[in-house]
Short mmCIF file of C-alpha atoms and ligand atoms in Angstrom, two decimals:
data_model
loop_
_atom_site.label_atom_id
_atom_site.label_comp_id
_atom_site.label_asym_id
_atom_site.label_seq_id
_atom_site.Cartn_x
_atom_site.Cartn_y
_atom_site.Cartn_z
CA MET W 1 -19.82 32.95 -36.29
CA ALA W 2 -20.80 32.75 -32.77
CA ALA W 3 -20.44 29.39 -30.84
CA VAL W 4 -20.86 28.40 -27.34
CA GLY W 5 -18.19 26.30 -25.68
CA LEU W 6 -18.49 24.63 -22.15
CA SER W 7 -16.09 22.76 -19.85
CA ALA W 8 -16.82 20.24 -17.15
CA LEU W 9 -14.05 19.05 -14.85
CA ILE W 10 -16.42 17.16 -12.47
CA THR W 11 -19.70 15.70 -13.37
CA PRO W 12 -22.17 18.04 -11.51
CA SER W 13 -21.34 20.65 -14.21
CA LEU W 14 -23.02 18.32 -16.71
CA SER W 15 -26.48 19.28 -15.24
CA VAL W 16 -25.51 22.91 -15.91
CA MET W 17 -24.62 22.03 -19.60
CA ALA W 18 -28.01 20.72 -19.95
CA GLU W 19 -29.64 23.83 -18.56
CA VAL W 20 -27.46 25.84 -21.14
CA ALA W 21 -28.55 23.54 -24.17
CA ARG W 22 -32.28 23.81 -23.18
CA ALA W 23 -32.06 27.54 -22.78
CA LEU W 24 -30.38 27.79 -26.27
CA ASP W 25 -33.20 25.84 -27.66
CA GLU W 26 -35.86 27.81 -25.91
CA ARG W 27 -34.42 30.91 -27.67
CA GLY W 28 -34.39 29.29 -30.90
CA SER W 29 -30.63 29.80 -31.26
CA ASN W 30 -28.78 27.52 -33.74
CA VAL W 31 -25.30 28.37 -32.46
CA PRO W 32 -23.02 25.41 -32.24
CA LEU W 33 -22.44 24.01 -28.58
CA LEU W 34 -19.16 22.67 -28.06
CA ILE W 35 -18.72 20.28 -25.14
CA GLY W 36 -15.32 19.44 -23.43
CA GLY W 37 -13.60 18.58 -20.28
CA ALA W 38 -12.47 15.69 -18.02
CA ALA W 39 -16.13 14.82 -16.98
CA THR W 40 -17.59 14.53 -20.07
CA SER W 41 -17.96 11.87 -22.82
CA ARG W 42 -19.19 11.14 -26.31
CA THR W 43 -21.73 8.95 -24.70
CA HIS W 44 -23.18 11.65 -22.46
CA THR W 45 -23.27 14.15 -25.18
CA ALA W 46 -24.88 11.90 -27.38
CA LEU W 47 -27.53 10.68 -25.03
CA VAL W 48 -28.25 13.61 -22.82
CA LEU W 49 -27.14 16.83 -24.33
CA ALA W 50 -27.85 16.59 -28.10
CA PRO W 51 -31.65 15.61 -27.54
CA LEU W 52 -32.00 18.78 -25.52
CA ARG W 53 -31.79 21.29 -28.43
CA ARG W 54 -32.35 21.29 -32.30
CA GLY W 55 -29.02 23.14 -32.95
CA PRO W 56 -25.71 21.28 -33.16
CA VAL W 57 -23.91 19.82 -29.98
CA LEU W 58 -20.47 18.53 -30.48
CA HIS W 59 -18.27 16.72 -28.07
CA VAL W 60 -14.61 17.84 -28.75
CA SER W 61 -12.09 15.68 -26.80
CA ASP W 62 -9.20 18.50 -27.07
CA ALA W 63 -9.84 22.13 -26.93
CA SER W 64 -7.02 22.50 -29.51
CA LYS W 65 -9.19 20.77 -32.13
CA ALA W 66 -11.90 23.41 -31.51
CA PRO W 67 -10.80 25.91 -34.18
CA VAL W 68 -10.77 22.65 -36.72
CA VAL W 69 -14.18 22.04 -35.74
CA LEU W 70 -15.46 25.64 -36.05
CA HIS W 71 -13.65 25.77 -39.40
CA ASP W 72 -15.61 22.78 -40.60
CA LEU W 73 -18.69 24.62 -39.41
CA LEU W 74 -17.84 27.93 -41.22
CA ASP W 75 -17.36 26.22 -44.49
CA PRO W 76 -20.75 26.32 -46.35
CA ALA W 77 -19.27 23.48 -48.38
CA ARG W 78 -18.49 21.30 -45.39
CA ARG W 79 -20.93 22.52 -42.64
CA GLU W 80 -23.85 20.16 -43.80
CA THR W 81 -21.59 16.96 -44.48
CA PHE W 82 -19.89 17.61 -41.16
CA LEU W 83 -23.07 18.01 -38.89
CA ALA W 84 -24.66 14.88 -40.54
CA ALA W 85 -21.60 12.81 -39.58
CA ASN W 86 -21.76 14.24 -36.15
CA ALA W 87 -25.37 13.28 -35.95
CA LEU W 88 -24.92 9.99 -37.32
CA GLU W 89 -22.18 9.23 -34.73
CA GLN W 90 -24.09 10.22 -31.96
CA GLN W 91 -27.10 8.04 -33.12
CA GLN W 92 -24.54 5.24 -33.26
CA VAL W 93 -23.08 6.13 -30.03
CA ALA W 94 -26.80 6.06 -28.40
CA GLU W 95 -27.69 2.75 -30.02
CA ALA W 96 -24.44 1.13 -28.86
CA TRP W 97 -25.20 2.23 -25.18
CA GLN W 98 -28.60 1.05 -25.45
CA ARG W 99 -27.44 -2.35 -26.66
CA LYS W 100 -25.00 -2.55 -23.72
CA GLN W 101 -27.77 -1.84 -21.27
CA THR W 102 -29.79 -4.80 -22.56
CA SER W 103 -26.77 -7.06 -22.87
CA THR W 104 -25.54 -6.66 -19.58
CA LEU W 105 -27.13 -7.69 -16.24
CA PHE W 106 -28.54 -4.84 -14.32
CA LEU W 107 -30.01 -5.92 -10.87
CA SER W 108 -32.76 -4.29 -8.69
CA TYR W 109 -31.14 -2.73 -5.75
CA ALA W 110 -32.73 -5.54 -3.44
CA GLU W 111 -30.90 -8.24 -5.51
CA ALA W 112 -27.59 -6.01 -5.42
CA ARG W 113 -27.72 -5.86 -1.87
CA GLU W 114 -27.81 -9.72 -1.63
CA ARG W 115 -24.64 -9.72 -3.65
CA ARG W 116 -22.75 -7.48 -1.39
CA GLN W 117 -19.12 -8.16 -0.38
CA ARG W 118 -19.39 -10.14 2.82
CA LEU W 119 -16.07 -9.66 4.93
CA ASP W 120 -15.19 -12.04 7.59
CA TRP W 121 -15.23 -9.65 10.53
CA HIS W 122 -14.43 -12.56 13.03
CA GLY W 123 -11.12 -12.09 14.83
CA ARG W 124 -10.05 -8.89 13.14
CA TYR W 125 -7.81 -6.46 14.96
CA PHE W 126 -9.34 -2.96 15.24
CA PRO W 127 -6.57 -0.50 16.36
CA ARG W 128 -7.81 2.35 18.47
CA PRO W 129 -7.10 5.94 17.27
CA LEU W 130 -4.96 8.32 19.29
CA ARG W 131 -7.73 10.94 19.50
CA PRO W 132 -10.96 9.65 18.22
CA ALA W 133 -13.15 12.24 16.41
CA GLU W 134 -10.78 14.91 17.14
CA VAL W 135 -9.71 17.25 14.15
CA VAL W 136 -5.88 17.58 13.65
CA CYS W 137 -4.45 20.20 11.45
CA GLU W 138 -1.01 20.55 9.95
CA GLU W 139 0.86 22.94 8.16
CA VAL W 140 3.23 21.24 5.82
CA PRO W 141 6.38 22.36 4.16
CA VAL W 142 7.27 21.52 0.68
CA ARG W 143 10.50 19.67 1.85
CA GLU W 144 7.98 16.91 3.61
CA VAL W 145 6.09 16.05 0.76
CA LEU W 146 8.46 16.37 -2.22
CA PRO W 147 9.35 12.83 -2.33
CA LEU W 148 5.63 12.19 -2.54
CA VAL W 149 4.88 14.31 -5.49
CA SER W 150 3.73 12.43 -8.50
CA LEU W 151 4.25 14.36 -11.73
CA GLY W 152 2.51 12.11 -14.01
CA SER W 153 -0.54 13.98 -14.81
CA LEU W 154 1.46 17.41 -15.01
CA PHE W 155 2.32 16.40 -18.58
CA THR W 156 -1.21 15.73 -19.44
CA THR W 157 -2.06 19.20 -18.76
CA PHE W 158 0.52 20.06 -21.17
CA ASP W 159 -1.12 17.59 -23.79
CA LEU W 160 2.41 15.63 -23.62
CA ARG W 161 0.55 12.16 -22.97
CA GLY W 162 2.53 9.10 -21.82
CA THR W 163 4.14 7.39 -18.95
CA LEU W 164 7.04 8.37 -16.97
CA PRO W 165 10.17 7.73 -17.43
CA ASP W 166 9.72 6.64 -21.06
CA LEU W 167 8.09 9.90 -21.92
CA LEU W 168 11.16 11.71 -21.24
CA HIS W 169 13.10 9.52 -23.92
CA HIS W 170 10.08 9.48 -26.37
CA PRO W 171 11.64 10.30 -29.96
CA ALA W 172 8.98 13.17 -30.76
CA LYS W 173 8.00 14.41 -27.45
CA GLY W 174 10.93 13.60 -25.21
CA GLY W 175 12.58 17.23 -25.70
CA ALA W 176 9.45 19.05 -24.53
CA ALA W 177 8.75 16.60 -21.77
CA ARG W 178 12.40 16.88 -20.40
CA ALA W 179 12.18 20.77 -20.57
CA LEU W 180 8.78 20.56 -18.62
CA HIS W 181 10.17 18.16 -16.13
CA ALA W 182 13.29 20.38 -15.43
CA ASP W 183 10.97 23.45 -14.99
CA ALA W 184 8.69 21.55 -12.51
CA LEU W 185 11.53 20.24 -10.47
CA LEU W 186 13.29 23.51 -10.49
CA ARG W 187 10.24 25.18 -8.84
CA LEU W 188 9.54 22.45 -6.30
CA ARG W 189 13.28 22.35 -5.24
CA ARG W 190 13.45 26.06 -4.93
CA ALA W 191 10.24 26.14 -2.69
CA ALA W 192 11.73 23.09 -0.70
CA ASP W 193 15.01 24.97 -0.14
CA LEU W 194 13.42 28.11 0.79
CA GLY W 195 11.18 26.40 3.34
CA LEU W 196 7.89 27.36 1.77
CA LEU W 197 4.64 25.78 2.76
CA ALA W 198 3.17 23.15 0.39
CA GLY W 199 -0.28 23.57 2.22
CA ARG W 200 -2.33 22.55 4.96
CA THR W 201 -4.30 19.38 6.06
CA ALA W 202 -7.03 18.49 8.31
CA HIS W 203 -7.94 14.98 9.34
CA ALA W 204 -9.83 13.36 12.11
CA VAL W 205 -10.41 9.39 12.80
CA PHE W 206 -13.86 8.81 13.65
CA PRO W 207 -15.49 5.78 15.53
CA ALA W 208 -17.74 4.22 12.77
CA ASN W 209 -19.85 1.46 11.60
CA SER W 210 -21.91 0.63 8.61
CA GLN W 211 -25.82 0.82 8.72
CA PRO W 212 -28.31 -0.74 6.09
CA GLY W 213 -28.74 1.26 3.12
CA GLU W 214 -24.99 1.76 2.35
CA VAL W 215 -24.66 4.30 5.38
CA LEU W 216 -21.48 4.98 7.18
CA GLU W 217 -22.33 6.32 10.72
CA LEU W 218 -19.72 8.55 12.35
CA TYR W 219 -19.77 8.73 16.10
CA ALA W 220 -18.66 11.50 18.67
CA ASP W 221 -16.75 8.92 20.88
CA GLU W 222 -15.91 5.02 21.29
CA ARG W 223 -19.19 4.84 23.24
CA ARG W 224 -20.83 5.18 19.95
CA THR W 225 -24.21 6.87 21.09
CA ARG W 226 -23.91 10.33 19.64
CA VAL W 227 -23.90 10.37 15.89
CA LEU W 228 -21.74 12.98 14.53
CA GLY W 229 -22.79 12.52 10.90
CA ARG W 230 -23.89 9.99 8.32
CA LEU W 231 -21.99 9.43 4.87
CA ALA W 232 -24.33 7.73 2.17
CA MET W 233 -22.42 5.21 0.11
CA LEU W 234 -23.82 3.56 -3.09
CA ARG W 235 -23.91 0.07 -4.55
CA GLN W 236 -22.97 -1.42 -7.74
CA GLN W 237 -26.16 -2.65 -9.28
CA ARG W 238 -24.15 -4.27 -12.29
CA PRO W 239 -22.09 -7.10 -10.97
CA GLY W 240 -18.46 -7.34 -11.36
CA ALA W 241 -16.61 -10.21 -13.01
CA ASP W 242 -16.83 -12.13 -9.66
CA GLY W 243 -20.71 -11.61 -9.37
CA LEU W 244 -20.36 -9.20 -6.53
CA CYS W 245 -22.23 -5.75 -6.26
CA ARG W 246 -19.81 -3.85 -4.29
CA SER W 247 -20.18 -0.76 -1.91
CA LEU W 248 -17.73 0.95 0.28
CA ALA W 249 -19.94 0.41 2.93
CA ASP W 250 -19.28 -3.42 3.00
CA LEU W 251 -15.51 -2.30 4.00
CA VAL W 252 -16.79 -1.22 7.36
CA ALA W 253 -17.97 -3.31 10.21
CA PRO W 254 -21.78 -3.47 10.53
CA ALA W 255 -23.29 -1.65 13.56
CA GLY W 256 -25.11 -4.88 14.71
CA LEU W 257 -21.88 -6.73 15.36
CA ASP W 258 -20.66 -4.18 17.99
CA LEU W 259 -17.10 -4.04 16.56
CA PRO W 260 -15.07 -0.99 17.10
CA ASP W 261 -14.38 0.12 13.35
CA HIS W 262 -13.18 3.71 12.40
CA VAL W 263 -13.24 5.69 9.32
CA ALA W 264 -10.79 8.84 8.75
CA LEU W 265 -11.68 11.83 6.71
CA LEU W 266 -9.13 14.22 5.14
CA VAL W 267 -9.02 17.50 3.43
CA ALA W 268 -5.46 18.53 2.05
CA THR W 269 -5.20 22.08 0.38
CA ALA W 270 -2.28 23.84 -1.30
CA GLY W 271 -4.27 26.98 -0.52
CA GLY W 272 -5.17 29.89 -2.97
CA ASP W 273 -1.82 31.24 -3.20
CA ALA W 274 0.03 28.08 -3.94
CA ALA W 275 0.64 29.03 -7.45
CA ALA W 276 2.22 32.35 -6.58
CA ARG W 277 4.39 30.48 -4.08
CA LEU W 278 5.87 28.25 -6.45
CA ALA W 279 6.20 30.73 -9.40
CA LEU W 280 9.74 32.12 -10.42
CA GLY W 281 8.05 35.09 -12.03
CA PRO W 282 4.74 37.04 -12.54
CA LEU W 283 1.69 34.97 -13.05
CA ASP W 284 0.54 36.78 -15.95
CA ASP W 285 2.87 34.72 -17.95
CA ASP W 286 0.69 31.99 -19.35
CA TYR W 287 3.18 29.16 -19.29
CA GLU W 288 4.33 30.06 -15.79
CA ARG W 289 0.80 30.38 -14.46
CA LEU W 290 -0.17 26.84 -16.00
CA LEU W 291 2.86 25.22 -14.74
CA CYS W 292 2.50 26.55 -11.23
CA GLU W 293 -1.34 25.86 -11.05
CA ALA W 294 -0.60 22.43 -12.11
CA LEU W 295 2.24 22.02 -9.70
CA ALA W 296 -0.12 23.27 -6.89
CA ASP W 297 -2.49 20.66 -8.02
CA ARG W 298 0.43 17.98 -7.51
CA LEU W 299 1.02 19.38 -4.02
CA ALA W 300 -2.48 18.86 -2.96
CA GLU W 301 -2.25 15.14 -4.09
CA ALA W 302 1.23 14.77 -2.23
CA LEU W 303 -0.33 16.42 0.96
CA ALA W 304 -3.23 13.86 0.70
CA GLU W 305 -0.73 10.91 0.52
CA TYR W 306 1.20 12.68 3.44
CA VAL W 307 -1.77 12.95 5.77
CA HIS W 308 -2.94 9.38 4.80
CA ARG W 309 0.56 7.91 5.84
CA PHE W 310 0.18 9.88 9.15
CA ILE W 311 -3.29 8.57 9.60
CA ARG W 312 -2.10 4.78 8.95
CA ARG W 313 1.09 5.05 10.99
CA THR W 314 0.12 7.40 13.82
CA SER W 315 -3.26 8.70 14.41
CA TRP W 316 -5.02 5.56 13.61
CA GLY W 317 -2.39 3.04 13.68
CA ILE W 318 -3.64 0.50 11.09
CA ALA W 319 -0.04 0.13 9.73
CA ALA W 320 2.00 1.34 12.66
CA GLU W 321 5.10 -0.34 11.43
CA GLU W 322 4.78 0.83 7.76
CA ALA W 323 7.84 1.40 5.98
CA LEU W 324 6.86 1.85 2.52
CA SER W 325 8.85 3.87 -0.19
CA PRO W 326 7.23 6.86 -1.71
CA GLU W 327 7.01 4.65 -5.07
CA ASP W 328 5.17 1.91 -2.95
CA MET W 329 2.90 4.46 -1.55
CA LEU W 330 1.98 5.83 -4.94
CA ALA W 331 1.35 2.38 -6.34
CA GLU W 332 -1.14 2.32 -3.28
CA ARG W 333 0.63 -0.91 -1.59
CA TYR W 334 -0.49 0.35 1.85
CA ARG W 335 -2.97 -1.32 4.18
CA GLY W 336 -6.55 -0.23 3.37
CA GLY W 337 -7.60 2.30 0.90
CA ARG W 338 -8.23 6.14 0.14
CA TYR W 339 -11.40 7.03 -1.53
CA SER W 340 -12.59 10.26 -2.91
CA PRO W 341 -16.04 11.54 -3.40
CA GLY W 342 -16.30 11.82 -7.21
CA TYR W 343 -14.50 8.90 -7.93
CA PRO W 344 -16.03 5.80 -9.53
CA SER W 345 -16.42 3.80 -6.20
CA TRP W 346 -18.12 6.80 -4.64
CA PRO W 347 -19.58 9.13 -7.46
CA ASP W 348 -21.41 11.30 -4.97
CA HIS W 349 -19.84 14.63 -5.19
CA GLY W 350 -22.37 15.95 -2.76
CA ALA W 351 -20.52 14.00 0.09
CA LYS W 352 -17.96 16.61 0.09
CA THR W 353 -20.38 18.94 2.05
CA GLU W 354 -20.12 16.26 4.83
CA ILE W 355 -16.40 15.86 4.84
CA VAL W 356 -15.81 19.46 4.75
CA GLY W 357 -18.52 20.16 7.67
CA LEU W 358 -17.18 17.21 9.89
CA LEU W 359 -13.63 18.50 9.40
CA GLY W 360 -14.53 22.20 9.83
CA ALA W 361 -12.48 22.64 6.74
CA GLN W 362 -14.01 26.05 5.93
CA GLU W 363 -13.06 27.72 9.21
CA ARG W 364 -9.66 25.61 9.62
CA LEU W 365 -8.48 25.57 6.15
CA GLY W 366 -10.33 28.22 4.33
CA VAL W 367 -11.74 25.33 2.05
CA SER W 368 -15.41 26.11 0.75
CA LEU W 369 -17.55 24.35 -1.71
CA THR W 370 -19.61 26.02 -4.77
CA GLU W 371 -23.23 25.21 -5.15
CA HIS W 372 -22.09 22.48 -7.52
CA TRP W 373 -19.67 21.00 -5.21
CA ALA W 374 -16.38 22.17 -6.56
CA MET W 375 -13.82 22.74 -3.83
CA THR W 376 -12.19 26.11 -3.52
CA PRO W 377 -9.06 26.80 -3.55
CA ARG W 378 -9.05 24.63 -6.64
CA SER W 379 -5.86 22.75 -5.67
CA THR W 380 -7.79 20.72 -2.68
CA VAL W 381 -8.64 17.26 -2.36
CA CYS W 382 -10.66 15.52 0.09
CA ALA W 383 -11.17 11.70 0.98
CA MET W 384 -12.15 8.96 3.16
CA VAL W 385 -9.60 6.25 4.72
CA LEU W 386 -10.65 2.89 5.32
CA ALA W 387 -8.70 0.01 6.98
CA ALA W 388 -10.32 -2.93 5.51
CA PRO W 389 -7.52 -4.65 3.17
CA GLU W 390 -10.23 -6.28 0.89
CA GLY W 391 -11.02 -3.07 -0.66
CA THR W 392 -10.45 -3.00 -4.53
CA ARG W 393 -11.07 -0.50 -7.27
CA PHE W 394 -14.58 -0.69 -8.71
CA ALA W 395 -16.99 1.59 -10.56
CA ILE W 396 -20.50 2.48 -9.95
CA GLU W 397 -21.59 3.17 -13.29
CA ARG W 398 -25.36 3.18 -12.99
CA VAL W 399 -27.88 3.72 -10.30
CA GLY W 400 -31.46 2.48 -10.51
CA GLY W 401 -34.45 4.53 -9.50
CA ASP W 402 -34.86 2.06 -6.56
CA GLN W 403 -31.52 2.84 -5.10
CA LEU W 404 -31.90 6.54 -6.07
CA ALA W 405 -34.96 6.70 -3.84
CA VAL W 406 -33.28 5.11 -1.03
CA PHE W 407 -30.22 7.42 -1.23
CA SER W 408 -32.58 10.29 -1.50
CA GLY W 409 -34.24 9.26 1.66
CA ILE W 410 -31.13 8.94 3.64
CA THR W 411 -29.55 12.13 2.55
CA GLY W 412 -32.76 14.05 2.76
CA VAL W 413 -32.44 15.68 -0.76
CA SER W 414 -35.16 15.38 -3.44
CA PRO W 415 -34.56 12.62 -6.26
CA GLU W 416 -33.63 15.43 -8.69
CA GLY W 417 -31.00 16.68 -6.22
CA ALA W 418 -29.85 13.22 -5.83
CA ALA W 419 -29.50 12.88 -9.55
CA LEU W 420 -27.45 15.91 -9.59
CA ARG W 421 -25.06 14.86 -6.94
CA LEU W 422 -24.54 11.48 -8.60
CA SER W 423 -24.55 12.98 -12.13
CA SER W 424 -24.07 11.04 -15.21
CA GLN W 425 -24.83 7.67 -13.98
CA VAL W 426 -28.25 9.07 -13.27
CA ALA W 427 -28.33 11.08 -16.06
CA GLU W 428 -28.01 8.11 -18.29
CA GLU W 429 -30.63 6.27 -16.42
CA GLN W 430 -32.97 9.28 -16.98
CA SER W 431 -32.02 9.23 -20.56
CA LYS W 432 -32.78 5.56 -20.97
CA ARG W 433 -36.32 6.37 -19.44
CA ARG W 434 -36.67 9.00 -22.02
CA THR W 435 -35.70 6.84 -25.06
CA SER W 436 -38.05 4.04 -23.93
CA ALA W 437 -40.80 6.22 -23.19
C1 B12 O 1 -5.50 17.65 -12.24
C2 B12 O 1 -6.89 17.04 -11.56
C3 B12 O 1 -7.12 17.49 -10.35
C4 B12 O 1 -6.38 18.66 -9.56
C5 B12 O 1 -7.18 20.01 -9.90
C6 B12 O 1 -8.19 20.20 -10.80
C7 B12 O 1 -8.54 21.64 -11.18
N1 B12 O 1 -9.52 22.16 -10.29
O1 B12 O 1 -8.41 22.33 -12.20
C8 B12 O 1 -6.57 18.51 -8.21
C9 B12 O 1 -5.54 17.29 -7.94
C10 B12 O 1 -6.68 19.48 -7.20
C11 B12 O 1 -7.98 17.42 -8.34
C12 B12 O 1 -8.98 17.21 -7.30
C13 B12 O 1 -10.12 16.65 -7.48
N2 B12 O 1 -10.42 16.02 -8.52
CO1 B12 O 1 -9.31 15.90 -10.05
N3 B12 O 1 -8.52 15.23 -11.64
C14 B12 O 1 -7.40 16.04 -12.38
C15 B12 O 1 -7.03 15.19 -13.34
C16 B12 O 1 -6.02 14.33 -13.16
C17 B12 O 1 -6.72 16.26 -14.86
C18 B12 O 1 -7.62 17.17 -15.01
C19 B12 O 1 -6.86 18.13 -15.90
O2 B12 O 1 -6.63 19.30 -15.49
N4 B12 O 1 -6.68 17.83 -17.16
C20 B12 O 1 -5.76 18.53 -18.03
C21 B12 O 1 -6.83 19.32 -18.84
C22 B12 O 1 -6.22 20.16 -20.01
O3 B12 O 1 -7.62 18.40 -19.53
P1 B12 O 1 -9.03 18.38 -19.49
O4 B12 O 1 -9.79 19.11 -18.42
O5 B12 O 1 -9.56 17.02 -19.80
O6 B12 O 1 -9.42 19.32 -20.94
C23 B12 O 1 -8.88 18.79 -22.13
C24 B12 O 1 -10.17 18.24 -22.92
O7 B12 O 1 -11.13 17.81 -22.17
C25 B12 O 1 -10.66 19.51 -23.85
N5 B12 O 1 -11.46 20.46 -22.99
C26 B12 O 1 -11.84 20.76 -21.80
N6 B12 O 1 -12.64 21.80 -21.74
C27 B12 O 1 -12.82 21.97 -22.89
C28 B12 O 1 -14.00 22.76 -23.31
C29 B12 O 1 -14.39 23.07 -24.76
C30 B12 O 1 -15.25 23.97 -25.15
C31 B12 O 1 -13.55 22.22 -25.60
C32 B12 O 1 -13.95 22.22 -27.13
C33 B12 O 1 -12.58 21.28 -25.25
C34 B12 O 1 -12.37 21.19 -23.81
O8 B12 O 1 -9.41 20.21 -24.08
C35 B12 O 1 -8.41 19.94 -23.08
C36 B12 O 1 -7.33 19.75 -23.50
O9 B12 O 1 -7.19 18.44 -24.35
C37 B12 O 1 -8.42 14.36 -13.83
C38 B12 O 1 -8.12 13.03 -14.44
C39 B12 O 1 -7.93 13.21 -15.94
N7 B12 O 1 -7.07 12.43 -16.53
O10 B12 O 1 -8.63 13.95 -16.64
C40 B12 O 1 -9.10 14.34 -12.53
C41 B12 O 1 -10.53 14.36 -12.48
C42 B12 O 1 -11.04 15.61 -13.12
N8 B12 O 1 -10.74 14.82 -10.83
C43 B12 O 1 -11.81 14.11 -10.53
C44 B12 O 1 -12.18 14.28 -9.03
C45 B12 O 1 -13.36 13.34 -8.60
C46 B12 O 1 -11.66 15.39 -8.32
C47 B12 O 1 -12.08 15.58 -6.95
C48 B12 O 1 -13.37 15.92 -6.69
C49 B12 O 1 -11.69 14.37 -5.69
C50 B12 O 1 -11.78 14.99 -4.49
N9 B12 O 1 -12.83 14.33 -3.87
O11 B12 O 1 -10.83 15.49 -3.78
C51 B12 O 1 -11.21 16.78 -6.59
C52 B12 O 1 -12.07 18.15 -7.04
C53 B12 O 1 -11.22 19.44 -6.89
C54 B12 O 1 -12.04 20.74 -6.60
N10 B12 O 1 -11.13 21.77 -6.57
O12 B12 O 1 -13.05 20.70 -6.47
C55 B12 O 1 -12.41 13.06 -11.35
C56 B12 O 1 -13.74 13.61 -11.84
C57 B12 O 1 -14.79 12.61 -12.30
C58 B12 O 1 -16.27 13.10 -12.09
N11 B12 O 1 -16.86 12.18 -12.55
O13 B12 O 1 -16.62 14.15 -11.73
C59 B12 O 1 -11.28 13.02 -12.60
C60 B12 O 1 -11.97 13.00 -13.86
C61 B12 O 1 -10.54 11.74 -12.06
C62 B12 O 1 -11.20 10.44 -12.31
N12 B12 O 1 -10.79 9.80 -13.28
O14 B12 O 1 -12.35 10.18 -11.83
N13 B12 O 1 -8.18 16.98 -9.54
#
């Protein structure tokens, strides 16, 4: 029996999944469509993907469960019951989502703006960066970033879920976790001893102010007359527990106040050959390849920590005296915050285009974007650094059509293109319109 399996690491791939579901339906195909990956969810599958075709669409949270699912589908005695249970579950998930929408407050964009986080800008100190708007690149050896490597999610990749160090002593998983830990440290320490490269970074600290419409305007110099780029943020339309509707734009001094605020951007990549650098043997061995690719991802994250510290202490100077331990840094006890496009407070994957462009990361680091904003090489991260200590973690779960229209006007992309950049939030909004139509 044939089946189609699709995986989405970041949300823009969800729209490609929708295209595939539609295409299968148009061809009258009844093959099961299996959905998985970090960016997928039962809710999105039930609300958006399943209604797009008459054939079965199944969300499978773990790829190792796919054979079990296929086995149920193959067995004529179980198939119908299995599919009926899946359909019922999807209906319940969709209904629960509908209930949540009607029971939680969702404000208009105008009302949400009224509830913005209002910082007291009076008397605030704005340090001057060393080289405003100038891109600084660095090649960083493994030994410099080794203390900043957080191995936590390496264990998730190998399906060993739990938190370190407890996981290493877990009665059932401890043995495998310790073996993996030892293999990881061996490769990282060897790379450090040999003086190998962890990767490369590019960053710049731009004079910047916020503008109405949740826009961060980045300038060429401190006179702030020439605009180098605009980053469009988004705003929560569902208030948080404190009643505020947050946006990252609230954390940057508004243009009208004439204050010399800044925003730093960074790209850090372990490079396309990072796994090969780390490997002890040929990468055609599955374990070696998976381990070294996952370690390359860890290096990319550590490089981001490293360059972020350099920005705080040196190139921007918002925490010139900082002497945090690596543990404190990984626990984000530094001044200000680092925010990445694609994460809940900035769910706009398209913003990577501006970051990569403003830093010239393609020419300088060889980092490019696919048509759906995945960065290549894969072990690459990009982020924005803000100085305001009032920043907290928040999630923009849904964006209304009113805000989408403003976002679309600012970014110059069509509402459909904007929906693709923002992905599931908007997909859910669209699906709500479909179900209520
Ligand atoms: C490792 C990781 C990275 C690595 C590299 C990832 C890569 N290219 O492979 C690094 C550190 C480089 C990275 C970077 C980024 N990341 Co990242 N990353 C992760 C992390 C921590 C784990 C992903 C992973 O590999 N898991 C291990 C695998 C085995 O699990 P999995 O993919 O979920 O797959 C399992 C199941 O879903 C299922 N499954 C998967 N596919 C399929 C398919 C089928 C058919 C079936 C049946 C089952 C199935 O089986 C698997 C085993 O259980 C997740 C958070 C998380 N906990 O999931 C964030 C996450 C994926 N990253 C995220 C983001 C935003 C990014 C960046 C865009 C951030 C940035 N601006 O720099 C970049 C993009 C990188 C790029 N190259 O474009 C977000 C995506 C959110 C979103 N809504 O899009 C996540 C979810 C974090 C979060 N909480 O928001 N990331």
